[in-house]
mmCIF file of the C-alpha atoms, coordinates in Angstrom:
data_MODEL
# 
_entry.id   MODEL 
# 
loop_
_atom_site.group_PDB 
_atom_site.id 
_atom_site.type_symbol 
_atom_site.label_atom_id 
_atom_site.label_alt_id 
_atom_site.label_comp_id 
_atom_site.label_asym_id 
_atom_site.label_entity_id 
_atom_site.label_seq_id 
_atom_site.pdbx_PDB_ins_code 
_atom_site.Cartn_x 
_atom_site.Cartn_y 
_atom_site.Cartn_z 
_atom_site.occupancy 
_atom_site.B_iso_or_equiv 
_atom_site.pdbx_formal_charge 
_atom_site.auth_seq_id 
_atom_site.auth_comp_id 
_atom_site.auth_asym_id 
_atom_site.auth_atom_id 
_atom_site.pdbx_PDB_model_num 
ATOM 1   C CA . ALA A 1 1   ? 82.300 114.425 68.072  1.00 0.00 ? 1   ALA A CA 1 
ATOM 2   C CA . VAL A 1 2   ? 84.343 115.795 70.894  1.00 0.00 ? 2   VAL A CA 1 
ATOM 3   C CA . VAL A 1 3   ? 82.526 117.444 73.774  1.00 0.00 ? 3   VAL A CA 1 
ATOM 4   C CA . VAL A 1 4   ? 84.517 119.737 76.029  1.00 0.00 ? 4   VAL A CA 1 
ATOM 5   C CA . PHE A 1 5   ? 83.173 120.775 79.389  1.00 0.00 ? 5   PHE A CA 1 
ATOM 6   C CA . ILE A 1 6   ? 84.557 123.933 80.899  1.00 0.00 ? 6   ILE A CA 1 
ATOM 7   C CA . ALA A 1 7   ? 83.857 124.409 84.558  1.00 0.00 ? 7   ALA A CA 1 
ATOM 8   C CA . PRO A 1 8   ? 84.348 127.799 86.151  1.00 0.00 ? 8   PRO A CA 1 
ATOM 9   C CA . VAL A 1 9   ? 87.096 127.683 88.714  1.00 0.00 ? 9   VAL A CA 1 
ATOM 10  C CA . ALA A 1 10  ? 87.405 130.320 91.409  1.00 0.00 ? 10  ALA A CA 1 
ATOM 11  C CA . HIS A 1 11  ? 90.620 132.192 90.880  1.00 0.00 ? 11  HIS A CA 1 
ATOM 12  C CA . SER A 1 12  ? 92.801 132.087 93.987  1.00 0.00 ? 12  SER A CA 1 
ATOM 13  C CA . ASP A 1 13  ? 92.943 135.913 94.119  1.00 0.00 ? 13  ASP A CA 1 
ATOM 14  C CA . GLU A 1 14  ? 89.153 136.068 94.011  1.00 0.00 ? 14  GLU A CA 1 
ATOM 15  C CA . ALA A 1 15  ? 88.882 133.502 96.802  1.00 0.00 ? 15  ALA A CA 1 
ATOM 16  C CA . GLN A 1 16  ? 91.395 135.490 98.868  1.00 0.00 ? 16  GLN A CA 1 
ATOM 17  C CA . ASN A 1 17  ? 89.481 138.712 98.203  1.00 0.00 ? 17  ASN A CA 1 
ATOM 18  C CA . ASP A 1 18  ? 86.240 137.043 99.337  1.00 0.00 ? 18  ASP A CA 1 
ATOM 19  C CA . ALA A 1 19  ? 87.962 135.755 102.487 1.00 0.00 ? 19  ALA A CA 1 
ATOM 20  C CA . ASP A 1 20  ? 89.439 139.202 103.181 1.00 0.00 ? 20  ASP A CA 1 
ATOM 21  C CA . MET A 1 21  ? 86.053 140.884 102.712 1.00 0.00 ? 21  MET A CA 1 
ATOM 22  C CA . THR A 1 22  ? 84.385 138.379 105.048 1.00 0.00 ? 22  THR A CA 1 
ATOM 23  C CA . ALA A 1 23  ? 87.091 138.915 107.685 1.00 0.00 ? 23  ALA A CA 1 
ATOM 24  C CA . LEU A 1 24  ? 86.926 142.711 107.274 1.00 0.00 ? 24  LEU A CA 1 
ATOM 25  C CA . LYS A 1 25  ? 83.155 142.743 107.746 1.00 0.00 ? 25  LYS A CA 1 
ATOM 26  C CA . ALA A 1 26  ? 83.552 140.512 110.817 1.00 0.00 ? 26  ALA A CA 1 
ATOM 27  C CA . ASN A 1 27  ? 86.043 143.021 112.305 1.00 0.00 ? 27  ASN A CA 1 
ATOM 28  C CA . PHE A 1 28  ? 83.619 145.872 111.620 1.00 0.00 ? 28  PHE A CA 1 
ATOM 29  C CA . GLU A 1 29  ? 80.628 144.036 113.097 1.00 0.00 ? 29  GLU A CA 1 
ATOM 30  C CA . ALA A 1 30  ? 82.580 142.880 116.170 1.00 0.00 ? 30  ALA A CA 1 
ATOM 31  C CA . GLU A 1 31  ? 83.627 146.477 116.904 1.00 0.00 ? 31  GLU A CA 1 
ATOM 32  C CA . PHE A 1 32  ? 80.074 147.818 116.906 1.00 0.00 ? 32  PHE A CA 1 
ATOM 33  C CA . THR A 1 33  ? 78.695 144.780 118.731 1.00 0.00 ? 33  THR A CA 1 
ATOM 34  C CA . GLY A 1 34  ? 81.283 145.395 121.444 1.00 0.00 ? 34  GLY A CA 1 
ATOM 35  C CA . LEU A 1 35  ? 80.329 149.067 121.660 1.00 0.00 ? 35  LEU A CA 1 
ATOM 36  C CA . ASN A 1 36  ? 76.595 148.281 121.734 1.00 0.00 ? 36  ASN A CA 1 
ATOM 37  C CA . THR A 1 37  ? 76.945 145.652 124.476 1.00 0.00 ? 37  THR A CA 1 
ATOM 38  C CA . ASN A 1 38  ? 79.456 147.551 126.652 1.00 0.00 ? 38  ASN A CA 1 
ATOM 39  C CA . ASP A 1 39  ? 82.022 144.811 126.049 1.00 0.00 ? 39  ASP A CA 1 
ATOM 40  C CA . LEU A 1 40  ? 85.386 146.535 126.496 1.00 0.00 ? 40  LEU A CA 1 
ATOM 41  C CA . ASP A 1 41  ? 87.461 143.454 125.636 1.00 0.00 ? 41  ASP A CA 1 
ATOM 42  C CA . ALA A 1 42  ? 85.557 142.827 122.388 1.00 0.00 ? 42  ALA A CA 1 
ATOM 43  C CA . THR A 1 43  ? 85.838 146.498 121.430 1.00 0.00 ? 43  THR A CA 1 
ATOM 44  C CA . MET A 1 44  ? 89.556 146.691 122.169 1.00 0.00 ? 44  MET A CA 1 
ATOM 45  C CA . ALA A 1 45  ? 90.332 143.422 120.372 1.00 0.00 ? 45  ALA A CA 1 
ATOM 46  C CA . GLN A 1 46  ? 89.432 145.073 117.048 1.00 0.00 ? 46  GLN A CA 1 
ATOM 47  C CA . ALA A 1 47  ? 91.753 148.075 117.528 1.00 0.00 ? 47  ALA A CA 1 
ATOM 48  C CA . HIS A 1 48  ? 95.291 148.485 116.233 1.00 0.00 ? 48  HIS A CA 1 
ATOM 49  C CA . GLU A 1 49  ? 97.931 149.585 118.790 1.00 0.00 ? 49  GLU A CA 1 
ATOM 50  C CA . ASP A 1 50  ? 98.230 152.950 116.987 1.00 0.00 ? 50  ASP A CA 1 
ATOM 51  C CA . ILE A 1 51  ? 94.501 153.612 116.535 1.00 0.00 ? 51  ILE A CA 1 
ATOM 52  C CA . VAL A 1 52  ? 93.381 157.212 116.110 1.00 0.00 ? 52  VAL A CA 1 
ATOM 53  C CA . LEU A 1 53  ? 89.808 158.109 117.081 1.00 0.00 ? 53  LEU A CA 1 
ATOM 54  C CA . PHE A 1 54  ? 87.925 161.252 116.148 1.00 0.00 ? 54  PHE A CA 1 
ATOM 55  C CA . GLY A 1 55  ? 84.752 160.599 118.099 1.00 0.00 ? 55  GLY A CA 1 
ATOM 56  C CA . ILE A 1 56  ? 81.499 162.425 118.669 1.00 0.00 ? 56  ILE A CA 1 
ATOM 57  C CA . PHE A 1 57  ? 82.176 163.484 122.262 1.00 0.00 ? 57  PHE A CA 1 
ATOM 58  C CA . SER A 1 58  ? 85.439 165.402 121.890 1.00 0.00 ? 58  SER A CA 1 
ATOM 59  C CA . PRO A 1 59  ? 86.917 167.686 119.257 1.00 0.00 ? 59  PRO A CA 1 
ATOM 60  C CA . PHE A 1 60  ? 90.334 166.176 120.029 1.00 0.00 ? 60  PHE A CA 1 
ATOM 61  C CA . PRO A 1 61  ? 91.650 162.862 118.733 1.00 0.00 ? 61  PRO A CA 1 
ATOM 62  C CA . SER A 1 62  ? 92.468 159.877 120.900 1.00 0.00 ? 62  SER A CA 1 
ATOM 63  C CA . ASN A 1 63  ? 95.890 158.607 119.869 1.00 0.00 ? 63  ASN A CA 1 
ATOM 64  C CA . GLY A 1 64  ? 96.877 155.017 120.502 1.00 0.00 ? 64  GLY A CA 1 
ATOM 65  C CA . LYS A 1 65  ? 95.158 152.096 122.124 1.00 0.00 ? 65  LYS A CA 1 
ATOM 66  C CA . LYS A 1 66  ? 95.412 153.419 125.708 1.00 0.00 ? 66  LYS A CA 1 
ATOM 67  C CA . GLU A 1 67  ? 93.660 156.685 124.843 1.00 0.00 ? 67  GLU A CA 1 
ATOM 68  C CA . PHE A 1 68  ? 91.118 154.803 122.737 1.00 0.00 ? 68  PHE A CA 1 
ATOM 69  C CA . GLU A 1 69  ? 90.410 152.544 125.731 1.00 0.00 ? 69  GLU A CA 1 
ATOM 70  C CA . GLN A 1 70  ? 89.832 155.606 127.934 1.00 0.00 ? 70  GLN A CA 1 
ATOM 71  C CA . ALA A 1 71  ? 87.440 157.071 125.350 1.00 0.00 ? 71  ALA A CA 1 
ATOM 72  C CA . VAL A 1 72  ? 85.522 153.780 125.171 1.00 0.00 ? 72  VAL A CA 1 
ATOM 73  C CA . LYS A 1 73  ? 85.343 153.552 128.981 1.00 0.00 ? 73  LYS A CA 1 
ATOM 74  C CA . SER A 1 74  ? 84.017 157.116 129.099 1.00 0.00 ? 74  SER A CA 1 
ATOM 75  C CA . TYR A 1 75  ? 81.406 156.223 126.457 1.00 0.00 ? 75  TYR A CA 1 
ATOM 76  C CA . PHE A 1 76  ? 80.339 153.158 128.476 1.00 0.00 ? 76  PHE A CA 1 
ATOM 77  C CA . GLY A 1 77  ? 80.271 155.236 131.668 1.00 0.00 ? 77  GLY A CA 1 
ATOM 78  C CA . THR A 1 78  ? 78.063 157.926 130.153 1.00 0.00 ? 78  THR A CA 1 
ATOM 79  C CA . TYR A 1 79  ? 75.196 155.778 128.889 1.00 0.00 ? 79  TYR A CA 1 
ATOM 80  C CA . ALA A 1 80  ? 72.972 153.201 130.512 1.00 0.00 ? 80  ALA A CA 1 
ATOM 81  C CA . LYS A 1 81  ? 72.206 151.965 126.990 1.00 0.00 ? 81  LYS A CA 1 
ATOM 82  C CA . ALA A 1 82  ? 73.510 153.071 123.618 1.00 0.00 ? 82  ALA A CA 1 
ATOM 83  C CA . GLU A 1 83  ? 72.822 151.527 120.234 1.00 0.00 ? 83  GLU A CA 1 
ATOM 84  C CA . PHE A 1 84  ? 75.074 152.598 117.360 1.00 0.00 ? 84  PHE A CA 1 
ATOM 85  C CA . THR A 1 85  ? 73.514 151.356 114.119 1.00 0.00 ? 85  THR A CA 1 
ATOM 86  C CA . PRO A 1 86  ? 75.508 151.562 110.898 1.00 0.00 ? 86  PRO A CA 1 
ATOM 87  C CA . VAL A 1 87  ? 73.281 152.431 107.935 1.00 0.00 ? 87  VAL A CA 1 
ATOM 88  C CA . SER A 1 88  ? 74.217 151.027 104.524 1.00 0.00 ? 88  SER A CA 1 
ATOM 89  C CA . PRO A 1 89  ? 77.849 150.238 105.392 1.00 0.00 ? 89  PRO A CA 1 
ATOM 90  C CA . ARG A 1 90  ? 80.274 150.109 102.476 1.00 0.00 ? 90  ARG A CA 1 
ATOM 91  C CA . PHE A 1 91  ? 83.670 148.424 102.296 1.00 0.00 ? 91  PHE A CA 1 
ATOM 92  C CA . ARG A 1 92  ? 86.719 148.626 100.040 1.00 0.00 ? 92  ARG A CA 1 
ATOM 93  C CA . ILE A 1 93  ? 89.973 146.670 100.267 1.00 0.00 ? 93  ILE A CA 1 
ATOM 94  C CA . VAL A 1 94  ? 93.220 147.776 98.629  1.00 0.00 ? 94  VAL A CA 1 
ATOM 95  C CA . GLY A 1 95  ? 96.001 145.345 99.441  1.00 0.00 ? 95  GLY A CA 1 
ATOM 96  C CA . THR A 1 96  ? 96.420 145.219 103.225 1.00 0.00 ? 96  THR A CA 1 
ATOM 97  C CA . THR A 1 97  ? 94.458 148.430 103.800 1.00 0.00 ? 97  THR A CA 1 
ATOM 98  C CA . ALA A 1 98  ? 90.697 148.808 103.811 1.00 0.00 ? 98  ALA A CA 1 
ATOM 99  C CA . VAL A 1 99  ? 88.073 151.441 104.480 1.00 0.00 ? 99  VAL A CA 1 
ATOM 100 C CA . SER A 1 100 ? 84.521 151.128 105.710 1.00 0.00 ? 100 SER A CA 1 
ATOM 101 C CA . TRP A 1 101 ? 82.099 154.018 105.627 1.00 0.00 ? 101 TRP A CA 1 
ATOM 102 C CA . GLY A 1 102 ? 78.478 154.989 105.807 1.00 0.00 ? 102 GLY A CA 1 
ATOM 103 C CA . HIS A 1 103 ? 75.929 156.734 107.949 1.00 0.00 ? 103 HIS A CA 1 
ATOM 104 C CA . TYR A 1 104 ? 74.859 155.864 111.472 1.00 0.00 ? 104 TYR A CA 1 
ATOM 105 C CA . GLN A 1 105 ? 72.007 156.307 113.892 1.00 0.00 ? 105 GLN A CA 1 
ATOM 106 C CA . LEU A 1 106 ? 72.702 156.505 117.610 1.00 0.00 ? 106 LEU A CA 1 
ATOM 107 C CA . ALA A 1 107 ? 69.997 155.987 120.221 1.00 0.00 ? 107 ALA A CA 1 
ATOM 108 C CA . ALA A 1 108 ? 71.342 156.588 123.723 1.00 0.00 ? 108 ALA A CA 1 
ATOM 109 C CA . THR A 1 109 ? 69.974 156.756 127.255 1.00 0.00 ? 109 THR A CA 1 
ATOM 110 C CA . PRO A 1 110 ? 72.314 158.565 129.633 1.00 0.00 ? 110 PRO A CA 1 
ATOM 111 C CA . LYS A 1 111 ? 72.926 157.068 133.059 1.00 0.00 ? 111 LYS A CA 1 
ATOM 112 C CA . GLY A 1 112 ? 70.574 158.633 135.565 1.00 0.00 ? 112 GLY A CA 1 
ATOM 113 C CA . GLY A 1 113 ? 67.454 157.815 133.578 1.00 0.00 ? 113 GLY A CA 1 
ATOM 114 C CA . GLU A 1 114 ? 67.242 160.911 131.424 1.00 0.00 ? 114 GLU A CA 1 
ATOM 115 C CA . GLN A 1 115 ? 65.275 160.754 128.224 1.00 0.00 ? 115 GLN A CA 1 
ATOM 116 C CA . LEU A 1 116 ? 66.507 158.744 125.266 1.00 0.00 ? 116 LEU A CA 1 
ATOM 117 C CA . SER A 1 117 ? 68.364 160.872 122.728 1.00 0.00 ? 117 SER A CA 1 
ATOM 118 C CA . TYR A 1 118 ? 68.911 160.279 119.049 1.00 0.00 ? 118 TYR A CA 1 
ATOM 119 C CA . SER A 1 119 ? 71.592 161.461 116.685 1.00 0.00 ? 119 SER A CA 1 
ATOM 120 C CA . HIS A 1 120 ? 72.790 160.590 113.238 1.00 0.00 ? 120 HIS A CA 1 
ATOM 121 C CA . GLY A 1 121 ? 75.877 161.197 111.200 1.00 0.00 ? 121 GLY A CA 1 
ATOM 122 C CA . ARG A 1 122 ? 78.543 159.573 109.142 1.00 0.00 ? 122 ARG A CA 1 
ATOM 123 C CA . TYR A 1 123 ? 81.623 157.498 109.828 1.00 0.00 ? 123 TYR A CA 1 
ATOM 124 C CA . ILE A 1 124 ? 84.739 156.244 108.108 1.00 0.00 ? 124 ILE A CA 1 
ATOM 125 C CA . LEU A 1 125 ? 87.102 153.613 109.456 1.00 0.00 ? 125 LEU A CA 1 
ATOM 126 C CA . THR A 1 126 ? 90.524 152.661 108.138 1.00 0.00 ? 126 THR A CA 1 
ATOM 127 C CA . HIS A 1 127 ? 91.512 149.040 108.687 1.00 0.00 ? 127 HIS A CA 1 
ATOM 128 C CA . VAL A 1 128 ? 94.919 147.398 108.254 1.00 0.00 ? 128 VAL A CA 1 
ATOM 129 C CA . LYS A 1 129 ? 95.695 143.721 107.959 1.00 0.00 ? 129 LYS A CA 1 
ATOM 130 C CA . VAL A 1 130 ? 98.323 142.670 110.502 1.00 0.00 ? 130 VAL A CA 1 
ATOM 131 C CA . ASP A 1 131 ? 99.440 139.063 110.799 1.00 0.00 ? 131 ASP A CA 1 
ATOM 132 C CA . GLY A 1 132 ? 96.365 137.930 108.868 1.00 0.00 ? 132 GLY A CA 1 
ATOM 133 C CA . LYS A 1 133 ? 93.865 139.892 111.016 1.00 0.00 ? 133 LYS A CA 1 
ATOM 134 C CA . TRP A 1 134 ? 92.019 143.097 110.158 1.00 0.00 ? 134 TRP A CA 1 
ATOM 135 C CA . LEU A 1 135 ? 92.381 145.801 112.817 1.00 0.00 ? 135 LEU A CA 1 
ATOM 136 C CA . ILE A 1 136 ? 90.954 149.316 112.994 1.00 0.00 ? 136 ILE A CA 1 
ATOM 137 C CA . LEU A 1 137 ? 93.679 151.934 112.576 1.00 0.00 ? 137 LEU A CA 1 
ATOM 138 C CA . SER A 1 138 ? 91.468 154.991 112.509 1.00 0.00 ? 138 SER A CA 1 
ATOM 139 C CA . MET A 1 139 ? 87.855 155.743 113.312 1.00 0.00 ? 139 MET A CA 1 
ATOM 140 C CA . HIS A 1 140 ? 86.209 159.053 112.463 1.00 0.00 ? 140 HIS A CA 1 
ATOM 141 C CA . ILE A 1 141 ? 82.615 159.532 113.568 1.00 0.00 ? 141 ILE A CA 1 
ATOM 142 C CA . SER A 1 142 ? 80.964 162.865 112.833 1.00 0.00 ? 142 SER A CA 1 
ATOM 143 C CA . PRO A 1 143 ? 77.411 163.826 113.727 1.00 0.00 ? 143 PRO A CA 1 
ATOM 144 C CA . LEU A 1 144 ? 75.305 165.735 111.249 1.00 0.00 ? 144 LEU A CA 1 
ATOM 145 C CA . GLU A 1 145 ? 73.257 168.649 112.478 1.00 0.00 ? 145 GLU A CA 1 
ATOM 146 C CA . PRO A 1 146 ? 69.542 168.673 111.818 1.00 0.00 ? 146 PRO A CA 1 
ATOM 147 C CA . TYR A 1 147 ? 68.611 170.555 108.691 1.00 0.00 ? 147 TYR A CA 1 
ATOM 148 C CA . ARG A 1 148 ? 68.034 174.256 109.265 1.00 0.00 ? 148 ARG A CA 1 
ATOM 149 C CA . ALA A 1 149 ? 66.531 176.584 106.717 1.00 0.00 ? 149 ALA A CA 1 
ATOM 150 C CA . PRO A 1 150 ? 68.512 179.775 105.926 1.00 0.00 ? 150 PRO A CA 1 
ATOM 151 C CA . PRO A 1 151 ? 69.393 182.226 107.339 1.00 0.00 ? 151 PRO A CA 1 
ATOM 152 C CA . PHE A 1 152 ? 71.856 180.411 109.551 1.00 0.00 ? 152 PHE A CA 1 
# 
């Protein structure tokens, strides 16, 4: 009798996909950790040179890393403490491009000791892989208004 053992072997593409997903999630987490801890260097390290930001504080986009840095500095300068919490983040990779999306909760205390405020909304980020590293190319964060019964 001949006995043949077949052992599952991870396909190299699958291993690469797992490594890419791990690196993508690390990029995502590092960005929001930087924002939540007022760490400008950590926040900027995740951004592509040509990043575009549609944030929650301006109806106008920030174009490029210099404008993104100014927006982040303004964010840090506005709040004594702010905690941006992604809710059920999702990720998808297609080649060297990826998206992450979900909902968020934001708890923020403005400088000056005013009362803590809360908001919620949704976000979508586009990431690109450059020289083996995932970077954020675009970030769109949009608050959702509280539900209001008709008539509006």
